[in-house]
Coordinates of C-alpha atoms and ligand atoms in Angstrom, one line a residue:
M1 CA -5.8 13.7 200.4
S2 CA -4.3 13.9 197.0
Y3 CA -6.2 13.6 193.7
E4 CA -5.2 13.1 190.1
T5 CA -7.8 15.2 188.3
L6 CA -8.4 18.1 190.8
S7 CA -6.9 19.8 193.8
A8 CA -8.7 20.4 197.0
S9 CA -7.4 22.8 199.6
R10 CA -8.6 24.7 202.7
E11 CA -8.4 28.5 202.9
G12 CA -9.7 29.5 206.3
P13 CA -13.4 28.6 206.3
L14 CA -13.4 27.9 202.6
G15 CA -12.9 24.5 200.8
I16 CA -11.6 25.1 197.3
I17 CA -11.9 22.5 194.6
T18 CA -10.0 23.2 191.4
I19 CA -10.8 20.8 188.5
N20 CA -7.5 20.1 186.7
R21 CA -7.6 18.1 183.4
P22 CA -6.1 20.8 181.1
E23 CA -5.5 18.3 178.3
A24 CA -9.2 17.7 178.0
L25 CA -10.5 21.2 178.9
N26 CA -11.6 19.7 182.3
A27 CA -13.9 17.2 180.7
L28 CA -15.7 15.1 183.3
S29 CA -14.1 11.6 183.2
N30 CA -15.3 8.9 185.5
K31 CA -12.2 9.4 187.7
L32 CA -12.9 13.1 187.9
V33 CA -16.5 12.6 188.9
H34 CA -15.5 10.2 191.6
E35 CA -12.7 12.4 192.9
L36 CA -15.1 15.3 193.0
I37 CA -17.5 13.2 195.1
S38 CA -14.7 12.4 197.5
A39 CA -13.5 16.0 197.8
L40 CA -17.1 17.1 198.5
A41 CA -17.5 14.4 201.2
A42 CA -14.2 15.4 202.9
F43 CA -15.3 19.1 203.0
E44 CA -18.8 18.1 204.2
S45 CA -17.4 16.4 207.3
D46 CA -14.8 19.1 208.0
E47 CA -16.7 21.3 210.5
E48 CA -14.3 24.2 209.9
V49 CA -15.4 24.4 206.3
R50 CA -18.4 26.7 205.9
C51 CA -18.6 27.3 202.2
L52 CA -17.0 25.7 199.1
V53 CA -15.8 27.1 195.9
I54 CA -15.6 24.9 192.8
T55 CA -13.6 26.2 189.9
G56 CA -11.6 25.1 186.8
S57 CA -9.1 27.0 184.7
E58 CA -9.3 30.3 183.0
R59 CA -9.8 28.4 179.6
A60 CA -12.4 26.0 180.9
F61 CA -14.5 25.4 183.9
S62 CA -15.5 22.1 182.1
A63 CA -16.2 21.2 178.5
G64 CA -18.7 18.5 179.6
A65 CA -18.6 14.8 179.9
D66 CA -15.5 13.1 178.5
I67 CA -16.6 12.3 175.0
K68 CA -13.6 10.0 174.4
E69 CA -14.5 7.9 177.4
M70 CA -18.2 7.9 176.7
A71 CA -18.0 7.1 173.0
D72 CA -18.0 3.3 173.2
M73 CA -20.2 2.9 176.2
S74 CA -23.4 0.9 175.8
A75 CA -26.7 2.0 177.3
V76 CA -26.4 -0.7 179.9
Q77 CA -22.9 0.4 180.9
M78 CA -24.1 3.9 181.1
S79 CA -27.0 3.1 183.4
M80 CA -25.2 0.5 185.5
S81 CA -21.7 1.8 186.0
G82 CA -22.4 4.7 188.3
H83 CA -20.5 6.7 185.7
F84 CA -21.7 10.3 185.9
F85 CA -24.9 10.3 187.8
P86 CA -23.8 9.9 191.4
L87 CA -22.3 13.4 191.2
W88 CA -25.6 15.1 190.5
D89 CA -27.3 13.0 193.2
R90 CA -24.6 14.0 195.7
L91 CA -24.7 17.7 194.8
G92 CA -28.5 17.8 194.9
R93 CA -28.4 16.9 198.6
Y94 CA -25.2 18.7 199.5
P95 CA -25.8 20.6 202.7
K96 CA -23.1 23.3 202.6
P97 CA -23.2 26.2 200.2
V98 CA -21.1 26.0 197.0
V99 CA -20.0 28.9 194.9
G100 CA -19.1 28.2 191.2
A101 CA -16.2 30.3 189.8
L102 CA -16.7 30.0 186.1
S103 CA -14.4 31.0 183.2
G104 CA -14.0 29.9 179.6
F105 CA -16.0 26.9 178.4
V106 CA -18.9 25.8 180.6
L107 CA -20.5 23.2 178.4
G108 CA -22.8 20.1 178.6
G109 CA -22.1 18.3 181.8
G110 CA -19.9 21.2 182.8
L111 CA -23.0 23.5 182.7
E112 CA -25.0 20.9 184.5
L113 CA -22.4 20.7 187.2
A114 CA -22.5 24.5 187.5
M115 CA -26.3 24.6 187.6
S116 CA -26.1 22.2 190.6
L117 CA -24.1 24.7 192.6
D118 CA -25.6 27.6 194.6
V119 CA -24.1 30.9 193.5
L120 CA -22.4 31.3 190.1
I121 CA -19.7 34.0 189.5
A122 CA -18.5 34.2 185.9
S123 CA -15.5 35.7 184.2
E124 CA -16.4 37.9 181.2
T125 CA -14.9 35.2 179.0
T126 CA -17.4 32.5 180.0
Q127 CA -19.3 30.7 177.3
L128 CA -22.2 28.5 178.5
G129 CA -24.0 25.9 176.5
Q130 CA -25.6 22.5 176.2
P131 CA -24.0 21.3 173.0
E132 CA -24.8 17.6 173.4
I133 CA -27.2 17.7 170.4
N134 CA -24.1 18.3 168.2
I135 CA -22.8 14.8 169.1
G136 CA -26.1 13.0 168.8
V137 CA -27.1 12.9 172.4
M138 CA -28.9 15.3 174.8
P139 CA -28.3 16.7 178.3
G140 CA -28.3 13.9 180.9
G141 CA -27.1 15.6 184.1
G142 CA -30.2 17.7 184.7
G143 CA -29.8 20.2 181.8
T144 CA -33.3 19.9 180.4
Q145 CA -34.8 20.5 183.8
R146 CA -32.4 23.0 185.5
L147 CA -31.7 25.2 182.4
T148 CA -35.5 25.3 181.7
R149 CA -36.2 26.4 185.3
A150 CA -33.4 28.9 185.2
V151 CA -34.1 30.6 181.8
G152 CA -37.6 29.5 180.7
K153 CA -38.8 27.1 178.1
Y154 CA -38.0 29.0 174.9
K155 CA -34.4 30.0 175.6
A156 CA -33.7 26.5 177.0
M157 CA -35.2 24.9 173.9
D158 CA -33.1 27.2 171.7
M159 CA -29.9 26.3 173.6
I160 CA -30.6 22.6 173.9
L161 CA -31.9 22.0 170.4
T162 CA -29.4 24.1 168.5
G163 CA -26.4 23.7 170.8
T164 CA -25.7 27.5 170.7
R165 CA -23.5 28.9 173.4
I166 CA -24.2 32.1 175.2
G167 CA -21.8 34.6 176.7
A168 CA -21.4 35.7 180.3
D169 CA -23.4 38.9 179.9
E170 CA -26.4 37.2 178.3
A171 CA -26.2 34.5 181.1
K172 CA -26.4 37.2 183.7
A173 CA -29.3 38.9 182.0
L174 CA -31.1 35.5 182.0
G175 CA -30.4 35.0 185.7
L176 CA -28.2 32.0 185.0
V177 CA -25.2 33.6 186.7
S178 CA -25.4 36.3 189.4
R179 CA -22.2 38.3 188.8
V180 CA -19.9 38.9 185.8
V181 CA -16.4 40.2 186.5
P182 CA -13.2 40.8 184.5
K183 CA -11.2 37.6 183.7
E184 CA -8.5 38.4 186.2
A185 CA -11.0 38.7 189.0
Y186 CA -13.5 35.8 188.8
L187 CA -11.8 33.5 191.3
E188 CA -11.2 36.3 193.8
E189 CA -14.8 37.5 193.5
A190 CA -16.1 33.9 194.0
K191 CA -13.9 33.6 197.1
K192 CA -15.1 37.0 198.4
V193 CA -18.8 35.8 198.0
A194 CA -17.9 32.5 199.7
T195 CA -16.2 34.3 202.6
E196 CA -19.3 36.5 203.0
I197 CA -21.5 33.4 203.1
A198 CA -19.1 31.7 205.5
S199 CA -19.4 34.6 207.9
K200 CA -23.1 33.9 208.4
S201 CA -24.7 31.3 210.7
P202 CA -24.1 27.9 209.2
V203 CA -27.5 26.8 210.5
S204 CA -29.4 29.5 208.8
V205 CA -27.3 29.2 205.6
K206 CA -28.1 25.4 205.5
L207 CA -31.8 25.9 206.0
A208 CA -32.1 28.8 203.6
K209 CA -30.3 26.8 200.9
M210 CA -32.7 23.9 201.5
A211 CA -35.7 26.2 201.3
V212 CA -34.6 27.9 198.0
N213 CA -33.9 24.5 196.4
K214 CA -37.4 23.3 197.4
A215 CA -38.8 26.2 195.2
F216 CA -37.9 24.0 192.3
E217 CA -39.8 21.0 193.6
M218 CA -42.9 22.3 195.5
G219 CA -46.0 24.3 194.6
L220 CA -46.1 27.8 196.1
S221 CA -48.3 27.1 199.1
D222 CA -46.4 23.9 200.1
G223 CA -43.1 25.8 199.6
L224 CA -44.3 28.7 201.8
D225 CA -45.3 26.2 204.5
F226 CA -41.9 24.5 204.2
E227 CA -40.2 27.8 204.5
R228 CA -42.3 28.7 207.6
Q229 CA -41.4 25.5 209.4
L230 CA -37.7 26.1 208.8
F231 CA -38.1 29.7 210.0
Y232 CA -39.7 28.5 213.2
L233 CA -36.9 25.9 213.6
L234 CA -34.2 28.6 213.5
F235 CA -35.7 30.1 216.6
A236 CA -34.3 27.0 218.4
S237 CA -30.8 27.9 217.3
E238 CA -28.3 29.8 219.5
D239 CA -27.1 31.6 216.4
A240 CA -30.5 33.2 215.8
K241 CA -30.5 34.5 219.4
E242 CA -26.9 35.7 219.0
G243 CA -27.6 37.4 215.7
M244 CA -30.6 39.4 217.1
K245 CA -28.8 40.2 220.4
A246 CA -25.7 41.4 218.5
F247 CA -28.0 43.7 216.4
M248 CA -29.5 45.2 219.5
E249 CA -26.1 45.6 221.2
K250 CA -24.7 47.2 218.0
R251 CA -21.9 44.7 217.6
K252 CA -20.9 41.9 215.1
P253 CA -22.5 38.5 215.8
V254 CA -20.3 35.5 216.7
F255 CA -22.0 32.5 215.1
K256 CA -21.1 29.1 216.3
G257 CA -23.3 26.9 214.1
K258 CA -25.4 25.9 217.1
Ligands
LIG1 C1 -13.1 14.9 175.9 C2 -12.5 17.0 175.2 C3 -13.7 17.5 175.4 C4 -14.7 16.6 175.9 C5 -12.5 19.1 174.7 N1 -11.7 18.0 174.7 N2 -13.7 18.8 175.1 N3 -12.2 15.7 175.4 N4 -14.4 15.3 176.1 N5 -15.9 17.0 176.3 C6 -10.3 17.9 174.3 C7 -10.1 17.9 172.8 O1 -10.4 16.6 172.2 C8 -8.7 18.4 172.7 O2 -7.8 17.3 173.0 C9 -8.6 19.3 173.8 O3 -9.6 19.0 174.8 C10 -8.7 20.8 173.4 O4 -9.9 20.9 172.7 P1 -10.1 21.5 171.3 O5 -11.3 21.0 170.6 O6 -8.8 21.3 170.5 O7 -10.2 23.1 171.6 P2 -11.0 24.2 170.9 O8 -10.8 24.1 169.4 O9 -10.7 25.5 171.6 O10 -12.6 23.9 171.1 C11 -13.0 23.9 172.4 C12 -14.5 23.3 172.5 C13 -14.4 21.9 171.9 C14 -15.4 24.2 171.7 C15 -14.9 23.3 173.9 O11 -13.4 21.1 172.5 C16 -15.7 21.1 172.0 O12 -16.7 21.3 171.3 N6 -15.7 20.2 173.0 C17 -16.8 19.3 173.2 C18 -17.9 20.0 174.0 C19 -19.1 19.1 174.2 O13 -19.7 18.6 173.2 N7 -19.5 18.9 175.4 C20 -20.7 18.1 175.8 C21 -20.2 16.7 176.0 S1 -21.6 15.6 176.3 P3 -7.0 16.5 171.8 O14 -6.0 15.7 172.5 O15 -8.1 15.7 171.1 O16 -6.4 17.6 170.9 C22 -22.0 15.9 177.8 C23 -23.1 15.0 178.4 C24 -23.3 15.2 179.9 O17 -21.5 16.7 178.5 C25 -24.1 14.0 180.5 C26 -23.9 14.0 182.0 C27 -24.5 12.9 182.6

């Protein structure tokens, strides 16, 4: 399938989505959001794809919602048009693991997009921020909730109320990204991580992702119960039997996603 605002390609078990609106620093237009949703759906139904990578360009992962497109919208249009929000709903329930390969500007809705992914790899050039306050609005794609859960109330308040950007090293120290690498290496590193994830059992990856995400929504004892149920469930999978058998036979497991 071909798209106007991004490219989507398969590399072995990986589905790679590259956002491509260089003229607008990969700002999230309505078209881009809906093309992203289509590309996500296509990779979800492709059984060969075990992990996704979403990236942008070296200059910008995404500078946020497309301000030029948004500027004249009314509140009713914003709430009724399905403009941005279906993307976050889709990502919130996306069953396959998604690695974000970040570089350059990761701002506003771009950071909210990144924070909806599962593992974030950043180039040393990455600048992350929620600058919506500078244009008289506020985060609307989950920033007030996800950034606060990721970095704590006081840093989130600082970033959201002042619009100040942080660099890759600070983001790593705060736990907002997991690895920072030189700018030549961020995409390769993200693919390496994605390939590693793709080599595991898709059943255990899917349930482990689900359990970690529930940590944002459940209290500790309910979350622990939920985790335990998924752990029991994995004992019904062929992959779990294969993984443990392969360990005892001192060989590499062959996971089939069953
Ligand atoms: C539309 C954008 C854009 C954006 C950049 N551009 N960001 N167009 N929407 N978010 C365009 C510029 O207009 C310009 O095109 C071109 O990209 C290059 O940008 P410059 O500003 O010339 O580059 P630079 O001086 O390097 O500054 C980079 C920047 C700045 C610091 C990232 O562009 C900037 O502040 N952008 C806005 C960031 C922002 O406020 N994001 C939050 C948006 S609100 P032209 O053709 O004009 O030269 C949001 C709400 C999310 O995300 C809600 C989700 C539901």
